[in-house]
Coordinates of C-alpha atoms in Angstrom, one line a residue:
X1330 CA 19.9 33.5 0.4
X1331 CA 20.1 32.7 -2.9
X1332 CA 18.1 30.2 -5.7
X1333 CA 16.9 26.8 -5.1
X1334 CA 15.4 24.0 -6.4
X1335 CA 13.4 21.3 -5.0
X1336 CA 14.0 17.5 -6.6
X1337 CA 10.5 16.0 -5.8
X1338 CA 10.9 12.9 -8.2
X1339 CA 9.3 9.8 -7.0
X1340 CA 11.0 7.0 -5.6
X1341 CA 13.7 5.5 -6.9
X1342 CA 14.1 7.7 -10.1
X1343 CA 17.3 9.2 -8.6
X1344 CA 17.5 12.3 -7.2
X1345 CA 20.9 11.7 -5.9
X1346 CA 21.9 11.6 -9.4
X1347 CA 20.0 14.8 -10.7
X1348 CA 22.0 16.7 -8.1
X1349 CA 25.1 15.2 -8.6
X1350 CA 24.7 16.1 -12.3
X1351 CA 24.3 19.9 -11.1
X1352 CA 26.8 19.5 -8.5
X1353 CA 29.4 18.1 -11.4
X1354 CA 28.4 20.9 -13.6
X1355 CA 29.0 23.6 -10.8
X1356 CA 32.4 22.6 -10.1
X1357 CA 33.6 22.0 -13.9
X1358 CA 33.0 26.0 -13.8
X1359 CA 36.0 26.8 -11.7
X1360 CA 34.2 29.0 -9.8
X1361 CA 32.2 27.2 -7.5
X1362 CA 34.1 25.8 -4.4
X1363 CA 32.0 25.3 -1.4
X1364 CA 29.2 22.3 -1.5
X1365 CA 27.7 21.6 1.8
X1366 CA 24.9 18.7 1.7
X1367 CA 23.0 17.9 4.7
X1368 CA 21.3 14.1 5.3
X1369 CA 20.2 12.2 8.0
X1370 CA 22.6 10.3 9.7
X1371 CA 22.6 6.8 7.9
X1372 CA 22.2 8.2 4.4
X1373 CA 25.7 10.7 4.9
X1374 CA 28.3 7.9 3.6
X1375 CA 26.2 6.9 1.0
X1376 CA 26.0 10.6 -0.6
X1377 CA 29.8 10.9 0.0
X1378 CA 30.2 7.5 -2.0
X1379 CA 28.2 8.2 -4.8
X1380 CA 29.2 11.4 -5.4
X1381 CA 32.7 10.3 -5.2
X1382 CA 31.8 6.9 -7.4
X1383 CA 29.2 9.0 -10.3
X1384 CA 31.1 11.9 -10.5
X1385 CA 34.4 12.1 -8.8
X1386 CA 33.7 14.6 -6.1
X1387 CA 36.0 14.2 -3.3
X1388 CA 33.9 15.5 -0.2
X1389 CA 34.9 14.1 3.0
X1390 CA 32.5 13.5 5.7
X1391 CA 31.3 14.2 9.2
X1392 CA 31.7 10.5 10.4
X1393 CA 35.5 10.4 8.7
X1394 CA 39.0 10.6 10.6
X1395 CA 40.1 13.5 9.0
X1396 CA 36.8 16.2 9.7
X1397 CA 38.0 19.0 11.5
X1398 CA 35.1 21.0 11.5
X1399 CA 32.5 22.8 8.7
X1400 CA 35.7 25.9 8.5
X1401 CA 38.3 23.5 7.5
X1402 CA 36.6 22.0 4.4
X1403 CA 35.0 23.3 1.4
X1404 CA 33.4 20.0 0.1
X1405 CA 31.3 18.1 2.7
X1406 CA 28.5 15.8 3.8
X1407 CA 27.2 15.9 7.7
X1408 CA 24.3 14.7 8.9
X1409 CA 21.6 17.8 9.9
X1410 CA 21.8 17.0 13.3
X1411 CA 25.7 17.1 13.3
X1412 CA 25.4 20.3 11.4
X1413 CA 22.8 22.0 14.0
X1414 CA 24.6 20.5 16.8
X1415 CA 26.3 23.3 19.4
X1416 CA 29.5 22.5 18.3
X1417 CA 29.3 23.2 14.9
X1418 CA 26.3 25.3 13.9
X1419 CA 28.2 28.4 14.5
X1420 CA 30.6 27.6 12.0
X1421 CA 27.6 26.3 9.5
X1422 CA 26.4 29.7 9.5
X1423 CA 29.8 31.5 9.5
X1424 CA 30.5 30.7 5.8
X1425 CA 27.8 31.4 2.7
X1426 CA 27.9 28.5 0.4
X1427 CA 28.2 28.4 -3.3
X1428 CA 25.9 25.2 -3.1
X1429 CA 23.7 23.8 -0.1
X1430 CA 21.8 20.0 -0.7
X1431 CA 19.4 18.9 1.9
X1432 CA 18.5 15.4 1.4
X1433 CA 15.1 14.1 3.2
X1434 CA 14.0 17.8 2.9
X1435 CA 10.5 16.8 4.2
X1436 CA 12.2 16.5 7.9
X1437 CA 12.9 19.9 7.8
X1438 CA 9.4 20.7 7.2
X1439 CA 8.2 22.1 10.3
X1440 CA 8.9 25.3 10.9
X1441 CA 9.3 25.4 14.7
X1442 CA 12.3 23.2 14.9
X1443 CA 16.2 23.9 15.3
X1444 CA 16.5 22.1 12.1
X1445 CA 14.4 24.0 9.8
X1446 CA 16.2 27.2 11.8
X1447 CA 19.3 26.1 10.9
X1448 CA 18.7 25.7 7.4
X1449 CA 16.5 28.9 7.5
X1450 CA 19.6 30.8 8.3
X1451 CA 22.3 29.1 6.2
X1452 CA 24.0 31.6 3.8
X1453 CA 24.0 29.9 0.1
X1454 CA 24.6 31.1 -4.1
X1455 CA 22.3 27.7 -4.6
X1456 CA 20.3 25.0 -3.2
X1457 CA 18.8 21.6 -4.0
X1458 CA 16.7 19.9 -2.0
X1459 CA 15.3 17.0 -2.2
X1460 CA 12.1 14.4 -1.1
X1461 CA 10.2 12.2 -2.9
X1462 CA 7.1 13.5 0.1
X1463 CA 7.5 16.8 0.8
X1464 CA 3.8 16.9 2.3
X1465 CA 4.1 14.2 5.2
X1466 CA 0.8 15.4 7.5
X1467 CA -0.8 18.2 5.4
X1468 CA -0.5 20.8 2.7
X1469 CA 1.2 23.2 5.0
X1470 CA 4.2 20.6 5.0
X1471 CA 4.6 22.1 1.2
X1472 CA 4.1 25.8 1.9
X1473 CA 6.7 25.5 4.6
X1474 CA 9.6 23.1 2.3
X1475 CA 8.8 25.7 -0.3
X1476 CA 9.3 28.6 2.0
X1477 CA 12.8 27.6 2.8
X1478 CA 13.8 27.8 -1.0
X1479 CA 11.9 30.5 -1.9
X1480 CA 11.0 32.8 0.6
X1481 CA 7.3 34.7 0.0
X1482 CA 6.6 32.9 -3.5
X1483 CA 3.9 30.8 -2.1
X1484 CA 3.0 34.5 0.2
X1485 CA 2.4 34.4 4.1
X1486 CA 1.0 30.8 5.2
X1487 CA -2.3 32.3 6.2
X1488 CA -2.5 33.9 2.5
X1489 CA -1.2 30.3 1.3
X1490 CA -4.0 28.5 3.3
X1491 CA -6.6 31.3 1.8
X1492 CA -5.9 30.2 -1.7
X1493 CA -4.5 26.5 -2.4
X1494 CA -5.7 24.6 1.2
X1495 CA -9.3 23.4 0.4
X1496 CA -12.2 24.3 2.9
X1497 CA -12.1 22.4 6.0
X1498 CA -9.7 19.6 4.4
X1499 CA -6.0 20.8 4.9
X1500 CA -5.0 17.7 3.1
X1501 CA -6.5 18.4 -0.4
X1502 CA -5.5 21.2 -2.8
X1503 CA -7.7 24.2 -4.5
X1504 CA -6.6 26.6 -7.4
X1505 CA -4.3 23.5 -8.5
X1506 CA -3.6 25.4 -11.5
X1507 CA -2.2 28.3 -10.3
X1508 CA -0.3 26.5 -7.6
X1509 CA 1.3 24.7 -10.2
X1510 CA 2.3 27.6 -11.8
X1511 CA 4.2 29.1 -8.6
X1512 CA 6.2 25.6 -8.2
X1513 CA 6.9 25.1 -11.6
X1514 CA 9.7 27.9 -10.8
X1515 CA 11.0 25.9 -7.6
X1516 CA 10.2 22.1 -8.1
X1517 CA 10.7 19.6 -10.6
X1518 CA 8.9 16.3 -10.1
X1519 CA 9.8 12.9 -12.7
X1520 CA 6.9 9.8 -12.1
X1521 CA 8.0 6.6 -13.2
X1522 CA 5.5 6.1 -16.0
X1523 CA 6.9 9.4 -17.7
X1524 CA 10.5 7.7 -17.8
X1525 CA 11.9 5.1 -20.3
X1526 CA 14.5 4.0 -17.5
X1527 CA 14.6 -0.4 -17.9
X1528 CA 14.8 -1.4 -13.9
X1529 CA 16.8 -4.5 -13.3
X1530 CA 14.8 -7.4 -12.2
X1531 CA 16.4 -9.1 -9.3
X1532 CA 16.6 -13.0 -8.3
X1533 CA 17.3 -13.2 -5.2
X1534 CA 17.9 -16.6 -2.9
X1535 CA 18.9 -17.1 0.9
X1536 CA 20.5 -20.1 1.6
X1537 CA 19.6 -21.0 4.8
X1538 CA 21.9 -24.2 6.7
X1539 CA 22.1 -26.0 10.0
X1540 CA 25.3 -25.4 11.2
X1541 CA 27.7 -28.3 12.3
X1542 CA 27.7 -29.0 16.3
X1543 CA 31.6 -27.3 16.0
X1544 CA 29.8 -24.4 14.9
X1545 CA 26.9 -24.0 17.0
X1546 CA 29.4 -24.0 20.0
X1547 CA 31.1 -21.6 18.5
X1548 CA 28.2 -19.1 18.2
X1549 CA 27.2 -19.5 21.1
X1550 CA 30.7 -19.2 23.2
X1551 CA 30.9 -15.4 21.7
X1552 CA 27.2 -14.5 22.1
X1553 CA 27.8 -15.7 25.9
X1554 CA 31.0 -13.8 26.2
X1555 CA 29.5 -11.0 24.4
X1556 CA 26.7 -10.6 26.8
X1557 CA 28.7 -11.5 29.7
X1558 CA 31.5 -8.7 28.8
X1559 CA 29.1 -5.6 27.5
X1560 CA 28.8 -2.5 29.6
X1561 CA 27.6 0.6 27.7
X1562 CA 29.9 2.5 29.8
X1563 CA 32.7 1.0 28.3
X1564 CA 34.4 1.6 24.5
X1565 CA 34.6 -2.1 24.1
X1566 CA 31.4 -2.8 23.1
X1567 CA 32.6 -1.7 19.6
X1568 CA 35.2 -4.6 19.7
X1569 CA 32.4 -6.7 21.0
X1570 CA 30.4 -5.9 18.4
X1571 CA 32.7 -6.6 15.5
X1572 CA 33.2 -9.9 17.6
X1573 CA 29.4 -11.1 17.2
X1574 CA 29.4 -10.2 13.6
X1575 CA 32.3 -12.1 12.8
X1576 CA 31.3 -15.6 14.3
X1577 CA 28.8 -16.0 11.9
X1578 CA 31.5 -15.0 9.0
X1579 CA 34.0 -17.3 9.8
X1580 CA 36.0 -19.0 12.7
X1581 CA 39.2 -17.5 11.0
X1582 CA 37.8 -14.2 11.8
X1583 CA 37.0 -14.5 15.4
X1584 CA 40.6 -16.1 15.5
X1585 CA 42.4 -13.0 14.3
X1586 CA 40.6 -10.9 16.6
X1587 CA 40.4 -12.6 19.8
X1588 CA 44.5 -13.8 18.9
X1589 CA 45.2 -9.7 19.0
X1590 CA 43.6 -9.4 22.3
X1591 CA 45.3 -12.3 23.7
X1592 CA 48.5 -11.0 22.5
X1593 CA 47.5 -6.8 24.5
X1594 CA 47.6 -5.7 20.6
X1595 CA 45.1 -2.4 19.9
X1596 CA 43.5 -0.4 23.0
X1597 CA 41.4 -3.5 23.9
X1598 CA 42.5 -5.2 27.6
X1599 CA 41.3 -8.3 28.8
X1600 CA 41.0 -9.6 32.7
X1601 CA 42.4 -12.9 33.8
X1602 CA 38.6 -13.9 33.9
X1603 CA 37.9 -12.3 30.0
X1604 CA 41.4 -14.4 28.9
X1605 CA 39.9 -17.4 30.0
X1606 CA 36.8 -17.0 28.0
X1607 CA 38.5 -15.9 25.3
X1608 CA 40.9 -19.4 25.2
X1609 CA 38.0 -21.5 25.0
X1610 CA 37.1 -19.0 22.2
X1611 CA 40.4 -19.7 20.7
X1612 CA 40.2 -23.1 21.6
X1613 CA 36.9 -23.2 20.0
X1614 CA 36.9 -21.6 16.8
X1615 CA 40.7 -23.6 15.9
X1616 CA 38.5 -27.1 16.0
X1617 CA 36.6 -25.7 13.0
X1618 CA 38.4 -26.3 9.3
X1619 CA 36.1 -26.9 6.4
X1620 CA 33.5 -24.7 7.4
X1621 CA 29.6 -25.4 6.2
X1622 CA 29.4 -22.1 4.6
X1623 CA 32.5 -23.1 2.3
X1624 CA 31.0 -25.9 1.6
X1625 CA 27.6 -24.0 0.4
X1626 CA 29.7 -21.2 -1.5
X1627 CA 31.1 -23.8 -3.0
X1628 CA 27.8 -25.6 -4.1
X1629 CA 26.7 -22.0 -5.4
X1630 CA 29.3 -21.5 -7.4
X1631 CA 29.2 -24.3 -8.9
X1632 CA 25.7 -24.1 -9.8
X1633 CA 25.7 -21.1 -11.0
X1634 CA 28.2 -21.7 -13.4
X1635 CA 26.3 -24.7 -14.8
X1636 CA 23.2 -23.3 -14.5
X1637 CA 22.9 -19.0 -15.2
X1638 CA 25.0 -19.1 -18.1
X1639 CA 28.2 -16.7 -16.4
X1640 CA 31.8 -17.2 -15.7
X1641 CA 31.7 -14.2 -13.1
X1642 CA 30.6 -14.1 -9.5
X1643 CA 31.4 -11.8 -6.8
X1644 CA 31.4 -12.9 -3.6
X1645 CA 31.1 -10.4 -0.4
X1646 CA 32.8 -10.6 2.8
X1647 CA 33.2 -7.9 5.7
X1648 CA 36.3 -9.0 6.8
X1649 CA 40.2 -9.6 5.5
X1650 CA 40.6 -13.0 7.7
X1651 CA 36.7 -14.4 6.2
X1652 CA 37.9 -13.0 2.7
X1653 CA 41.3 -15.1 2.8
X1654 CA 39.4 -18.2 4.1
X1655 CA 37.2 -18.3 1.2
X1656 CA 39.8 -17.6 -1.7
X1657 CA 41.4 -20.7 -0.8
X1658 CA 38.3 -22.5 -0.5
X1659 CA 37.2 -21.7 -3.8
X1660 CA 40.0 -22.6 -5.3
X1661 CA 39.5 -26.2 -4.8
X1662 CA 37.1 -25.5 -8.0
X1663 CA 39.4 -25.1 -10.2
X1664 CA 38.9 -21.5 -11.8
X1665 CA 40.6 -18.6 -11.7
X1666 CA 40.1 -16.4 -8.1
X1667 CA 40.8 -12.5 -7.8
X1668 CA 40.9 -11.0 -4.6
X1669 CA 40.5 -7.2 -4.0
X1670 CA 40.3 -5.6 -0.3
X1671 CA 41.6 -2.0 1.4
X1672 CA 45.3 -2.9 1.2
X1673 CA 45.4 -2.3 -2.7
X1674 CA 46.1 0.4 -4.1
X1675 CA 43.6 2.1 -6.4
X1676 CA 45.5 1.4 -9.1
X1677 CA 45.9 -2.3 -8.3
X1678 CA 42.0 -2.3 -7.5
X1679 CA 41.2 -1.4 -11.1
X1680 CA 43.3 -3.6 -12.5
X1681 CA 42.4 -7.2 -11.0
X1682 CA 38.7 -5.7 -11.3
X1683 CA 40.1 -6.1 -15.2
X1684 CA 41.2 -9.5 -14.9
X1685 CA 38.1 -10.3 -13.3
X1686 CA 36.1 -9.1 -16.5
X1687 CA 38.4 -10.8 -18.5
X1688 CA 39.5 -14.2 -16.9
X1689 CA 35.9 -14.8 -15.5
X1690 CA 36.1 -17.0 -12.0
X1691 CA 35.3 -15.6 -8.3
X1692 CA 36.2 -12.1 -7.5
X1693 CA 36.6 -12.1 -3.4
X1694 CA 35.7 -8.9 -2.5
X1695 CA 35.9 -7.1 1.2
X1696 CA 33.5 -4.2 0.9
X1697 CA 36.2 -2.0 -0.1
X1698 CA 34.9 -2.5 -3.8
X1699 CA 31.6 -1.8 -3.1
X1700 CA 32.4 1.9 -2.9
X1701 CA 33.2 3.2 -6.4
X1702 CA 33.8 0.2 -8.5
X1703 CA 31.0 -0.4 -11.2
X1704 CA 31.1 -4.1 -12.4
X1705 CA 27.7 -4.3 -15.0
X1706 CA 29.6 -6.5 -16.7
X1707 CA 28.8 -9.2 -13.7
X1708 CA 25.1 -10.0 -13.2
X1709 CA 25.8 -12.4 -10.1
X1710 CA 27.1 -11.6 -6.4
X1711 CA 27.5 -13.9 -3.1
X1712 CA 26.7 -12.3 0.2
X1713 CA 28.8 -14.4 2.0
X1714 CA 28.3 -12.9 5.5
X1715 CA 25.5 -9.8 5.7
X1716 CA 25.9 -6.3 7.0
X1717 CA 23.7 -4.8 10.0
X1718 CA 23.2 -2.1 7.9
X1719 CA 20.4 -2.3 5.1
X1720 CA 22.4 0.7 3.4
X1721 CA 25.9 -1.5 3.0
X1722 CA 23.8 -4.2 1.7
X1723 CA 22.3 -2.6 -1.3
X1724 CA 25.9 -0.6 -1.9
X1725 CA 27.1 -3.9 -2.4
X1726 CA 24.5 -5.1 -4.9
X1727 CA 24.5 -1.4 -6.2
X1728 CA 28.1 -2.6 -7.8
X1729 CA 26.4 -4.7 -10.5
X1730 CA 23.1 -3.3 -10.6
X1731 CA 23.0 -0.5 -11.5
X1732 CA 22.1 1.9 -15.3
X1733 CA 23.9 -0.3 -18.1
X1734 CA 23.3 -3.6 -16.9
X1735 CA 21.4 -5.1 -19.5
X1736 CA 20.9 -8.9 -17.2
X1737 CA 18.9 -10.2 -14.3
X1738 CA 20.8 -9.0 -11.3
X1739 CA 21.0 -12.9 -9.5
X1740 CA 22.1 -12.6 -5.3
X1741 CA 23.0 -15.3 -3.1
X1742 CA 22.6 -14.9 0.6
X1743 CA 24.3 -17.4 3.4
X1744 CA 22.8 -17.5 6.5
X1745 CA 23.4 -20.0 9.5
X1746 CA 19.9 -21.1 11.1
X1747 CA 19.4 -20.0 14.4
X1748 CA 21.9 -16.9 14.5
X1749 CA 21.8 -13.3 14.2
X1750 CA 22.7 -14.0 10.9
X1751 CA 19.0 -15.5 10.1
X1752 CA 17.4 -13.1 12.3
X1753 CA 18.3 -10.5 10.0
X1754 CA 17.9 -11.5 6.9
X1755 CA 14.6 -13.3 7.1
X1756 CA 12.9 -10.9 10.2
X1757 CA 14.4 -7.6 9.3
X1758 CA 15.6 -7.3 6.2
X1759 CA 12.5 -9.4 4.7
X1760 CA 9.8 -7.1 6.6
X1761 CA 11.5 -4.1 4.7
X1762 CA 11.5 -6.3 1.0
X1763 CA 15.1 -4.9 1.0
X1764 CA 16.3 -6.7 -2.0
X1765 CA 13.8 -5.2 -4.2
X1766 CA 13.3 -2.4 -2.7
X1767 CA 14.5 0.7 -4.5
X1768 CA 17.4 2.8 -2.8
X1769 CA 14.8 5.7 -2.5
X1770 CA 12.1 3.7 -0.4
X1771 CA 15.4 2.3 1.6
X1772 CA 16.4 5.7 2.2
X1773 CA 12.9 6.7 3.4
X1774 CA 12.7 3.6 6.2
X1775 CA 15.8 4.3 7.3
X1776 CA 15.3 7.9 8.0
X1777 CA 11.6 7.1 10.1
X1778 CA 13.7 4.6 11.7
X1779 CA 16.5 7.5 12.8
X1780 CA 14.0 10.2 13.5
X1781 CA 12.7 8.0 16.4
X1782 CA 16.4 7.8 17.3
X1783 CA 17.1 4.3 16.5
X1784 CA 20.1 3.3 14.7
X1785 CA 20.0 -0.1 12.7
X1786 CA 23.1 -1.8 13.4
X1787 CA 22.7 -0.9 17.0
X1788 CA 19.5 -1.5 17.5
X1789 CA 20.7 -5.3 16.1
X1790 CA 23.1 -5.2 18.8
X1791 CA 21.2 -4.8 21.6
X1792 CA 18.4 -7.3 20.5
X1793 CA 21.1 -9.8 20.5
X1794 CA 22.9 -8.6 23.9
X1795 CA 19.9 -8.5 25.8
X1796 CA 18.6 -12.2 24.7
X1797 CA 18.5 -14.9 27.5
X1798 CA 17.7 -17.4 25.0
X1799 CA 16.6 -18.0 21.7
X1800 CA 13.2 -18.2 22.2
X1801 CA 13.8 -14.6 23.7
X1802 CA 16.1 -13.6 20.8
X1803 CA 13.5 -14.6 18.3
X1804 CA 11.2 -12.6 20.3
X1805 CA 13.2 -9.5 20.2
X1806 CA 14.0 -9.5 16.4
X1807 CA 10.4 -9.7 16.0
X1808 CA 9.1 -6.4 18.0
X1809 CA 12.2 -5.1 16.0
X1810 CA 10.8 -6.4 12.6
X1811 CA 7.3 -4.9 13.3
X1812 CA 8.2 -1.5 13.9
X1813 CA 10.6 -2.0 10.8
X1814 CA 7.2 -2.9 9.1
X1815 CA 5.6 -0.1 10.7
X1816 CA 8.2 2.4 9.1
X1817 CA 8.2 0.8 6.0
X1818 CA 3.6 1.2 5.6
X1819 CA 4.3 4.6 6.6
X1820 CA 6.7 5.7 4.2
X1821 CA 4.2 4.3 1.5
X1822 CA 1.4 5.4 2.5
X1823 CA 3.0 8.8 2.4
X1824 CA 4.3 8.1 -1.0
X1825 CA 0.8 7.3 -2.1
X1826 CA -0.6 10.2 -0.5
X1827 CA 2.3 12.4 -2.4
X1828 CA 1.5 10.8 -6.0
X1829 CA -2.5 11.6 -5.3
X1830 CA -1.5 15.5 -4.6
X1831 CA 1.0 15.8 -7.3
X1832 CA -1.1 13.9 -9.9
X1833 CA -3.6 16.9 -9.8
X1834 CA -0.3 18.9 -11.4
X1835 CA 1.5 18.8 -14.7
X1836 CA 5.0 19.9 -14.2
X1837 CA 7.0 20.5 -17.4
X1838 CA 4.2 20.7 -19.4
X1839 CA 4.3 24.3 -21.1
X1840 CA 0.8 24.9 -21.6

């Protein structure tokens, strides 16, 4: 066991950053090899991007083709449970660690759980943790975080209670002075009113459209076939999946995929019943041309041009066959069009990312770019189709918003009425206020929302899947959206509650 530190900054002041600063400074010392940091699921790729993106540390992750286990690699970022898990906590604990991160420490907190035994027991030189609410139900949620870092500074919990837990309230503090004292040594805690950081406003409009007859029976030929074909038994609900996300992107999409199955390409196979459906798929989605959603983008661009005083927007797209689509659409407009996906090269990335900041036009962007390209010099982006993942989302705005842009961040979403699409932009993502909500308070829902063993994009899924109707869809997005709303009360009320406890201290301050 050796030091540790606990990063108790409030939200969105970026403790991510803080310990990717130390982590930077560790390995520019030569000495330090072995980084372990622990997450909850969701939040993995999104430390193994920015640490990667900030600082370029190459860690690879639990959730990547190439982990062979917590022995084969010296850099790496699992998810706790993947770390305390039968298969690999053996090997966790058969290694010390020149640097051990625990993100979402607060989840650790109680002391009678595999996961604060796992960390308990982890061999480390260092280790960060962080939280912006370490106490979650009581003071003892402190003493036991605290306990973890720093074994016996706070004393035994009984002692701990004796001294700092007030009489017959076990959520108020006594002796806050000489508490304060004690984690002074351990924690370091940055309010927002104490920082000169200038947050980004964000503008942010959905475009919400009818879409054309064509396209309704589009939509609702896959959902049918969707539902129809899913068996949670069976792999291909993945394929099914990426299926119901990419009607609402484009019919070009759903063309290139449901072409490949027709033609036995990949591990997917089809009955003669499934090949029917998919022909009138195929049959379907080759009627459409000129989609509405071009036609918008289109609009959009325009205006913005005319009207936010920029030559550069980025528009989003999850897939290659969407992202193709809508280069040559724009360039009925008339300005110059970049296009950047997974096929270049990094070199060949950074360079049309160059002729996009100096041409100006419409960069087309899969959301290969949004991990570890920085764009501040563009203030506007299109989210031409949307994620099922909150996370992705804001990785994607995180490309121009982010420390040194000095503009209004302005985002466009597309949405076709009456689809999935809708459903989760206006139900889920507006119940969580995800596009102004800082990446810390994102972090927090999500990881309320995994603790009850829900995953987002799934959970999507399956409201769509199990939807008779749309009447019933609606319904289901709903009961999602409240407990999303739920999550979201509950990780500020705890926030609140944090700042009232905290306020009592005066960390950093000397005196």
């Amino acid at each position: 066991m050796g030091r540790g530190l606990l990063f108790a900054d409030e939200v969105g002041l970026g403790k991510t950053i803080e310990i990717g600063m130390v982590l930077k400074e560790l390995d520019l010392r030569d000495t330090r090899d072995s980084f372990l940091v622990l997450t909850p699921a969701q939040l993995a790729p999104q430390w193994q991007q920015e640490l990667d993106d900030k600082f370029g540390l190459d860690f690879v992750c639990n959730y990547d083709d190439e982990f062979q286990g917590f022995d084969a690699h010296d850099r790496i970022v699992a998810s706790v449970d993947t770390a305390k898990s039968s298969r690999y906590k053996e090997e966790v604990l058969s290694r010390r660690w020149d640097a051990l991160v625990l993100d979402e420490a607060h989840y650790v907190r109680n002391e009678d759980t595999k996961r604060y035994s796992l960390i308990e027991q982890i061999e480390y030189e260092e280790a960060f943790f962080a939280t912006a609410t370490p106490i979650q139900n009581d003071i003892t949620d402190l003493y036991n975080i605290t306990n973890l870092i720093r074994p016996g500074l706070l004393g035994t919990s009984t002692e701990f209670e004796d001294r700092y837990v007030a009489d017959g309230d076990d959520t108020q503090i006594k002796n806050a002075d000489a508490l304060q004292r004690k984690l002074d040594r351990v924690m370091i805690r940055n309010r927002r009113e104490e920082t000169d950081i200038d947050f980004t406003n964000r503008d942010v409009r959905t475009n919400t459209f009818e879409p054309t007859t064509a396209e309704e029976e589009l939509y609702d030929t896959v959902t049918n076939y969707v539902r129809s074909n899913y068996s949670s038994e069976d792999a291909k609900h993945l394929v099914l999946l990426l299926l119901q996300k990419e009607v609402v992107s484009s019919p070009s999409a759903v063309l290139g995929t449901v072409n490949k199955w027709l033609d036995g390409e990949g591990s997917t196979t089809v009955s003669n019943r499934e090949r029917d459906h998919l022909h009138e798929i195929k049959e379907a989605a080759s009627e459409i041309s000129d989609t509405t959603k071009q036609q918008r983008l289109r609009e959009i661009v325009t205006t913005i041009h005319d009207q936010l005083d920029t030559t550069r927007v980025v528009v989003f797209t999850q897939f290659r066959e969407t992202q193709k689509e809508v280069a040559e659409s724009v360039r009925k407009l008339d300005q110059p069009v970049h296009v950047v996906n997974g096929d270049c090269s990094s070199t060949e990335k950074e360079a049309i990312v160059a002729d996009f900041e100096a041409e100006g036009g419409v960069l087309v962007a899969t959301d290969s770019i949004s991990e570890g390209r920085n764009m501040q010099f563009c203030n506007v982006m299109v989210n031409y189709d949307l994620p099922w993942n909150p996370m992705k989302v804001e990785q994607r705005i995180g490309r121009i918003d982010r420390i040194g842009q000095e503009r209004d961040v302005h985002v466009f979403n597309l949405a076709l009425a009456d689809t999935v699409e809708e459903h989760v932009l206006e139900k889920l993502y507006g119940k969580i206020n995800l596009f102004t909500q800082s990446i810390g308070g994102l972090r927090e829902i999500l990881s309320r929302m995994e603790k009850s063993g829900a995953d987002f994009e799934r959970e999507v899924f399956e409201r769509v899947r199990t939807a008779d109707s749309r009447v019933e869809l609606e319904n289901n997005f709903e009961e999602m959206a409240v407990d999303l709303e739920e999550n979201k009360e509950a990780a500020e009320k705890m926030s609140e509650f944090n700042k009232g406890v905290f306020d009592s201290f005066e960390f950093g301050d000397d005196s």
